[in-house]
CSV table of C-alpha atoms in Angstrom, one decimal:
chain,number,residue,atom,x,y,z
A,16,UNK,CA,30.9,-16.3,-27.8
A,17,UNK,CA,28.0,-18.5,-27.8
A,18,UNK,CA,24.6,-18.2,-26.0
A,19,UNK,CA,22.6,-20.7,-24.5
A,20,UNK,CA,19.5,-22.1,-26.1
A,21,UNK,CA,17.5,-23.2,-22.9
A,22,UNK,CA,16.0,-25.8,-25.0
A,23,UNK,CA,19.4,-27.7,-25.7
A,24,UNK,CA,21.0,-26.7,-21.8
A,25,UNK,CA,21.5,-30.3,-20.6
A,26,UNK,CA,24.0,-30.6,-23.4
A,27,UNK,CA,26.1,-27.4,-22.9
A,28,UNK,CA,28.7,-28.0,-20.9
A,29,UNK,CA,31.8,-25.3,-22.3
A,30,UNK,CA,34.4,-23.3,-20.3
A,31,UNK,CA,34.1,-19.4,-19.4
A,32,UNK,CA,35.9,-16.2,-19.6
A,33,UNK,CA,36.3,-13.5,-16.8
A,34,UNK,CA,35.7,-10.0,-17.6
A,35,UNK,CA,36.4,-6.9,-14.6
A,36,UNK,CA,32.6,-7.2,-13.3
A,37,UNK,CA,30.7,-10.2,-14.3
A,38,UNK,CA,31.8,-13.4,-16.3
A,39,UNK,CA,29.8,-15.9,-18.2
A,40,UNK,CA,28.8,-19.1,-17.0
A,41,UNK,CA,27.1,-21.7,-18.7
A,42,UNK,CA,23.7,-22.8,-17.5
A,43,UNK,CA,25.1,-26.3,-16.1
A,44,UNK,CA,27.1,-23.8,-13.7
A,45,UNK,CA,24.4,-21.6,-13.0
A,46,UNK,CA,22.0,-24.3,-11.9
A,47,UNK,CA,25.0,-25.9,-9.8
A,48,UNK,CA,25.2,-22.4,-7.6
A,49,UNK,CA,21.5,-22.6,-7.4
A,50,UNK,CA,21.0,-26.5,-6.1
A,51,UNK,CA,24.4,-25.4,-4.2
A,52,UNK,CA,22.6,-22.7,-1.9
A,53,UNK,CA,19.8,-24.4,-1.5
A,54,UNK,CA,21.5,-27.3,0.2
A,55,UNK,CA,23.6,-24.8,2.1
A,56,UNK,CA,21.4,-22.2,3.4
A,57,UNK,CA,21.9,-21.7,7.0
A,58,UNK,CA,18.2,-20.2,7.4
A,59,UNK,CA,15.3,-22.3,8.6
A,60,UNK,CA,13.2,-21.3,5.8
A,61,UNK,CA,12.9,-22.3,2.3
A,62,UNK,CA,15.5,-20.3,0.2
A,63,UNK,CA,14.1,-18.1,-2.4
A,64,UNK,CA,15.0,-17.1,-5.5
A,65,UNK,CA,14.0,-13.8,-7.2
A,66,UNK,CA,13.3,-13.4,-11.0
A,67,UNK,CA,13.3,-9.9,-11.4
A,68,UNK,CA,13.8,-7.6,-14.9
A,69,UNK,CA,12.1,-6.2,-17.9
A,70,UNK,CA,8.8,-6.3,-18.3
A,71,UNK,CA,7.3,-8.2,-21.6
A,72,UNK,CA,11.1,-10.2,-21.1
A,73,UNK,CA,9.9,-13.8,-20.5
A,74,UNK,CA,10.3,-14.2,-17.2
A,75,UNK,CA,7.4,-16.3,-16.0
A,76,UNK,CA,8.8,-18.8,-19.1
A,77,UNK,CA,12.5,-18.9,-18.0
A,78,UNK,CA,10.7,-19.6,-14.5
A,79,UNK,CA,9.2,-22.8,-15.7
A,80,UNK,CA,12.1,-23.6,-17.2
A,81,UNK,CA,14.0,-23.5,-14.2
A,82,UNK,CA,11.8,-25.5,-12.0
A,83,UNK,CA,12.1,-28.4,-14.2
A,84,UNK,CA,15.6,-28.3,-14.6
A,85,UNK,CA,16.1,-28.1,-10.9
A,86,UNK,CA,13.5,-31.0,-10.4
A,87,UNK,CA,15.9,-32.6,-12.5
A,88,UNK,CA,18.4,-32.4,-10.0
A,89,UNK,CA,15.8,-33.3,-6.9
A,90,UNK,CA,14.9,-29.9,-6.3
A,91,UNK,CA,11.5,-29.5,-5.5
A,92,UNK,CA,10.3,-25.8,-6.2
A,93,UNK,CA,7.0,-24.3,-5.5
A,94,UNK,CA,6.5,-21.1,-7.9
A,95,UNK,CA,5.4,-17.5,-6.6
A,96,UNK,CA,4.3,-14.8,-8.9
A,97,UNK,CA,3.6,-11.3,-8.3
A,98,UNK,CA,1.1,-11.2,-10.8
A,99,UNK,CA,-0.9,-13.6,-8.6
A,100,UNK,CA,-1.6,-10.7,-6.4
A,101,UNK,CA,-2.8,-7.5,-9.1
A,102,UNK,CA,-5.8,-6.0,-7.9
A,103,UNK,CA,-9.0,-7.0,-9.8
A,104,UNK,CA,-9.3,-5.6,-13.3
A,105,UNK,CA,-12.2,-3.0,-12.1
A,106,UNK,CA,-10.2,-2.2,-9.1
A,107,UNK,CA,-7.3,-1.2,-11.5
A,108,UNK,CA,-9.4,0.9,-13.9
A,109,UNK,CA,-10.9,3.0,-11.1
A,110,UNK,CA,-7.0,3.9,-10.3
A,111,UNK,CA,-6.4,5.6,-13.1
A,112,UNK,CA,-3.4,5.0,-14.6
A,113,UNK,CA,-2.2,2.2,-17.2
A,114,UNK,CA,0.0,0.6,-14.9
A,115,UNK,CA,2.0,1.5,-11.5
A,116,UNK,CA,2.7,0.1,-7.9
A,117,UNK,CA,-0.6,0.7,-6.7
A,118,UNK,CA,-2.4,-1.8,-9.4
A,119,UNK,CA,-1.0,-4.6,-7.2
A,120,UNK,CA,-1.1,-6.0,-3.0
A,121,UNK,CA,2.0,-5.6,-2.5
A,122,UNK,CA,0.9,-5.8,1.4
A,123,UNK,CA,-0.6,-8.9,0.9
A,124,UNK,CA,2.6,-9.7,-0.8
A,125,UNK,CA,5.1,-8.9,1.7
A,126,UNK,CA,2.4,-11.0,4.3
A,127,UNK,CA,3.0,-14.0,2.3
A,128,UNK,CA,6.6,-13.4,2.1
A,129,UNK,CA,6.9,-13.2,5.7
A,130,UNK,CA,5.3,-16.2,6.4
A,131,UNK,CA,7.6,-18.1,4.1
A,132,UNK,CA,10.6,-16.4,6.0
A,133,UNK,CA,8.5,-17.7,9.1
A,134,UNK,CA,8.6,-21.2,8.1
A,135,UNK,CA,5.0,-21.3,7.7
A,136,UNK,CA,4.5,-24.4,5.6
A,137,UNK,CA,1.0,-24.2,5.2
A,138,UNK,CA,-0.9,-20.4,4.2
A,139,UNK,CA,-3.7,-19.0,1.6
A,140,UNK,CA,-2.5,-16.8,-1.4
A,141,UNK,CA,-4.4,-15.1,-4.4
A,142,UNK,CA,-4.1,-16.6,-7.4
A,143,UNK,CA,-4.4,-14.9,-10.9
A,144,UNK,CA,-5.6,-15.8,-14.4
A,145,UNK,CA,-3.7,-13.8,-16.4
A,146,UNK,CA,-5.5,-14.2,-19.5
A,147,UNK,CA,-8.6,-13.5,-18.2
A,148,UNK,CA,-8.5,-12.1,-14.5
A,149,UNK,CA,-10.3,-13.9,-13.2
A,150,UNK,CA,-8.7,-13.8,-9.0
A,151,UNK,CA,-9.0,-16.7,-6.5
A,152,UNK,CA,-7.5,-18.2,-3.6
A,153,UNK,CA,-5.7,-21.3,-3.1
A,154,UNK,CA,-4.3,-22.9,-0.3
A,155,UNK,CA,0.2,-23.4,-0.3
A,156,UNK,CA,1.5,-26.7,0.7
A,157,UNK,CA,5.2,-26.3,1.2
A,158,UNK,CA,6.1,-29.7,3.2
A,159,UNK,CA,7.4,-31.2,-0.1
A,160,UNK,CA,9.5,-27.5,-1.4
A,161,UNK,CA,13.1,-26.8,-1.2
A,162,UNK,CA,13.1,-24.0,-3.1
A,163,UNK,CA,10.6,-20.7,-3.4
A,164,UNK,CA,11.0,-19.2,-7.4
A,165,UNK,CA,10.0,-15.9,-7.1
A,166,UNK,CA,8.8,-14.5,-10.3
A,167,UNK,CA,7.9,-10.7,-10.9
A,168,UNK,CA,8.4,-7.5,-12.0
A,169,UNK,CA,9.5,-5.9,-8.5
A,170,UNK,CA,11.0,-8.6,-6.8
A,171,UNK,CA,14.6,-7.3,-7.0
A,172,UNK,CA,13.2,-3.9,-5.8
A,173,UNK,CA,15.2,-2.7,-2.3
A,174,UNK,CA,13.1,0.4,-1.7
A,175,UNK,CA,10.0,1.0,0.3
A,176,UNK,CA,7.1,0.0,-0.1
A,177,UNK,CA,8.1,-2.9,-2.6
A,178,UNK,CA,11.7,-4.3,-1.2
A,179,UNK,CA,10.9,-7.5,-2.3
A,180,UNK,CA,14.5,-8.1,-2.2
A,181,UNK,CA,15.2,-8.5,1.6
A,182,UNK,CA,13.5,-11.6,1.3
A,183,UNK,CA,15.8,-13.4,-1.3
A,184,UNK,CA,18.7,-15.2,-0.9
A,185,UNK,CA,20.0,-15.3,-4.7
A,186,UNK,CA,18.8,-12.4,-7.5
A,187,UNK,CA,18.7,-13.3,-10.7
A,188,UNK,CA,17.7,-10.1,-13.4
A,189,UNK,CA,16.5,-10.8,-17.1
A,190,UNK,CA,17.5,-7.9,-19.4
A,191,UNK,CA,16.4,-8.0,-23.7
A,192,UNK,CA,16.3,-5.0,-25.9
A,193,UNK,CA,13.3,-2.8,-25.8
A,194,UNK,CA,12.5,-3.7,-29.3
A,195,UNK,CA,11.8,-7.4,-28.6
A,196,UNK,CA,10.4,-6.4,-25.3
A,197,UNK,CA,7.8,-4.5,-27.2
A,198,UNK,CA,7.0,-7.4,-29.5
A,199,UNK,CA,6.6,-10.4,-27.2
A,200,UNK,CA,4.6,-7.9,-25.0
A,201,UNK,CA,2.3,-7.4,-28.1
A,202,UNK,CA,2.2,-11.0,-29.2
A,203,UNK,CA,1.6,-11.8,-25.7
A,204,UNK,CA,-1.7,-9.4,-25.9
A,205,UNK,CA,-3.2,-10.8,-28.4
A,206,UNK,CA,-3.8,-13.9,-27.1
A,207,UNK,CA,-5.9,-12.2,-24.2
A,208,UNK,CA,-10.0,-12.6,-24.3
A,209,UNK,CA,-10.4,-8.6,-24.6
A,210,UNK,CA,-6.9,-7.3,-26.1
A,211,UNK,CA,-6.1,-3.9,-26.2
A,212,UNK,CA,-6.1,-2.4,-30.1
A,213,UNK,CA,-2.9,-0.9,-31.3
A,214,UNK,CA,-3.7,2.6,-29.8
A,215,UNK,CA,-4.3,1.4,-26.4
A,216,UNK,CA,-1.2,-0.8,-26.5
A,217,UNK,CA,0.9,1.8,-27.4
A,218,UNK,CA,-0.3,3.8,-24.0
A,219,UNK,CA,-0.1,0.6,-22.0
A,220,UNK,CA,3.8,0.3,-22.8
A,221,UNK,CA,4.6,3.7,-22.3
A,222,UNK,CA,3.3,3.3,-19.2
A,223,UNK,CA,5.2,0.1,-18.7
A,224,UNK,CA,8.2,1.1,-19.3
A,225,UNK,CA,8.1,4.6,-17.7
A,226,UNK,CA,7.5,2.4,-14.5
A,227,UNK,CA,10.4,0.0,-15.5
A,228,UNK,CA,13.0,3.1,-15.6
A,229,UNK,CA,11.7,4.3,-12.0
A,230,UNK,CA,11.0,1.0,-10.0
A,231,UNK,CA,13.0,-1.7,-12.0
A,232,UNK,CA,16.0,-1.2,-13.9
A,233,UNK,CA,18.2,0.3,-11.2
A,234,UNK,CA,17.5,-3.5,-9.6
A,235,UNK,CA,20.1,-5.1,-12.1
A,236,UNK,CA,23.2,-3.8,-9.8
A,237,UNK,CA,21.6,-5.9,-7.2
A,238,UNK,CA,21.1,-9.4,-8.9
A,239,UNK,CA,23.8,-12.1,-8.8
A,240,UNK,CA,23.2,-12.9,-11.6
A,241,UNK,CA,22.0,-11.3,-15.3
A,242,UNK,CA,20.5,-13.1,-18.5
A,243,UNK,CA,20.4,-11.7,-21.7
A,244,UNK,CA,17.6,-12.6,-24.1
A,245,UNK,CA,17.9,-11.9,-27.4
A,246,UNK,CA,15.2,-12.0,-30.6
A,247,UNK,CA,15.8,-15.6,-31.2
A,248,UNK,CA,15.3,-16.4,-27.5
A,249,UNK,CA,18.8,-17.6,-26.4
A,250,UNK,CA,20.2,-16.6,-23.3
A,251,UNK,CA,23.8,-15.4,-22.2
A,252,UNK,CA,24.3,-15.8,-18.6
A,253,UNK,CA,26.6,-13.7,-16.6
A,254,UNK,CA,27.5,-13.8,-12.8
A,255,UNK,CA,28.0,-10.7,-10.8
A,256,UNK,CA,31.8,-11.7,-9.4
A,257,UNK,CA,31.2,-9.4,-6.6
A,258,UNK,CA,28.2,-11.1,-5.2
């Protein structure tokens, strides 16, 4: 079965096969359900869409990607990442740990989340530079947006305090092996200005992924719909039939 290079989507257009859970779509399809709910939703508020999965996976790319395929279509999508709201570096260090719940607002978060749900079309957010963390503020315009991408680590999560979830209206997971997770996580260090050295890394991704088995990966059950990346960056997309 063939995957789908994101780079070549507009031009794959092939039929599917059912299996007893999930069955694969192309992304023509997948897009279609997208632009579908967000011209159906029933809700006053802008539909959102969470991007939740494995860390390291790619999801702030396949974000990007999505927003300008959907602008394609006239879909006009503002783009809201949890990493915009990590505590400052300092503030982080003085936690003590590589990485866990705490190293992020997720109050501030669920603030912003609620105002969206609110129909609040105009509100201040953080906003991070992940390369060099550097935190600001900026001020959301929503009068143009007909879709919310919501990008993150947690943002399938259903328990207290981070069920990001309750605010979506379709989950989409993106899953790779641990082995390519591991290498576009290291790649993606290097082009920080203060990487970590080898050592350090090391700790940071056991950390990483000790908090992916406990917050994150029981999410993918939840998501209607789960992407597959694998070390050549193509994606198999498959559709939770019981969603």
């Amino acid at each position: 079965m063939k995957k789908v290079n994101l780079f070549f989507v507009l031009f794959f257009f092939s039929i599917f096969f059912s299996t007893i859970e999930a069955k694969e779509i192309s992304l023509s399809s997948f897009i279609d359900q997208i632009v579908q709910t967000t011209q159906n939703s029933c809700s006053s508020s802008i539909p959102i869409v969470a991007i939740g999965g494995c860390p390291g996976v790619g999801k702030t790319y396949f974000t990007k990607m999505l927003a300008t395929l959907l602008q394609q279509r006239k879909i006009n999508c503002y783009i809201l990442a949890l990493d915009h709201f990590n505590l400052p570096l300092q503030e982080r260090k003085k936690i003590g740990t590589e990485w866990d719940i705490r190293h992020f607002r997720s109050d501030e978060l669920h603030h912003v989340l609620q105002l969206i749900k609110q129909n609040k079309i105009f509100f201040q957010k953080p906003i991070c530079n992940q390369l060099t963390g550097e935190i600001k503020e900026e001020t959301v315009d929503l009068s143009q947006i007909d879709v919310i991408l919501f990008d993150g680590l947690y943002t399938l999560c259903t328990h207290n305090p981070i069920h990001f979830f309750s605010y979506a209206d379709i989950g989409i997971f993106i899953d790779a092996n641990e082995k390519d997770i591991y290498q576009w996580k290291w790649e993606r260090e290097q082009k920080k200005s203060q990487p970590r050295n080898g050592d350090e890394f090391a700790k940071h991704m056991e950390a990483i992924l000790t908090d992916y088995k406990k917050n994150i990966a029981y999410t993918k059950k939840s998501a209607h719909f789960i992407i597959t990346k694998d070390s050549s960056h193509q994606y198999l997309i498959e559709e939770h039939v019981n969603k």
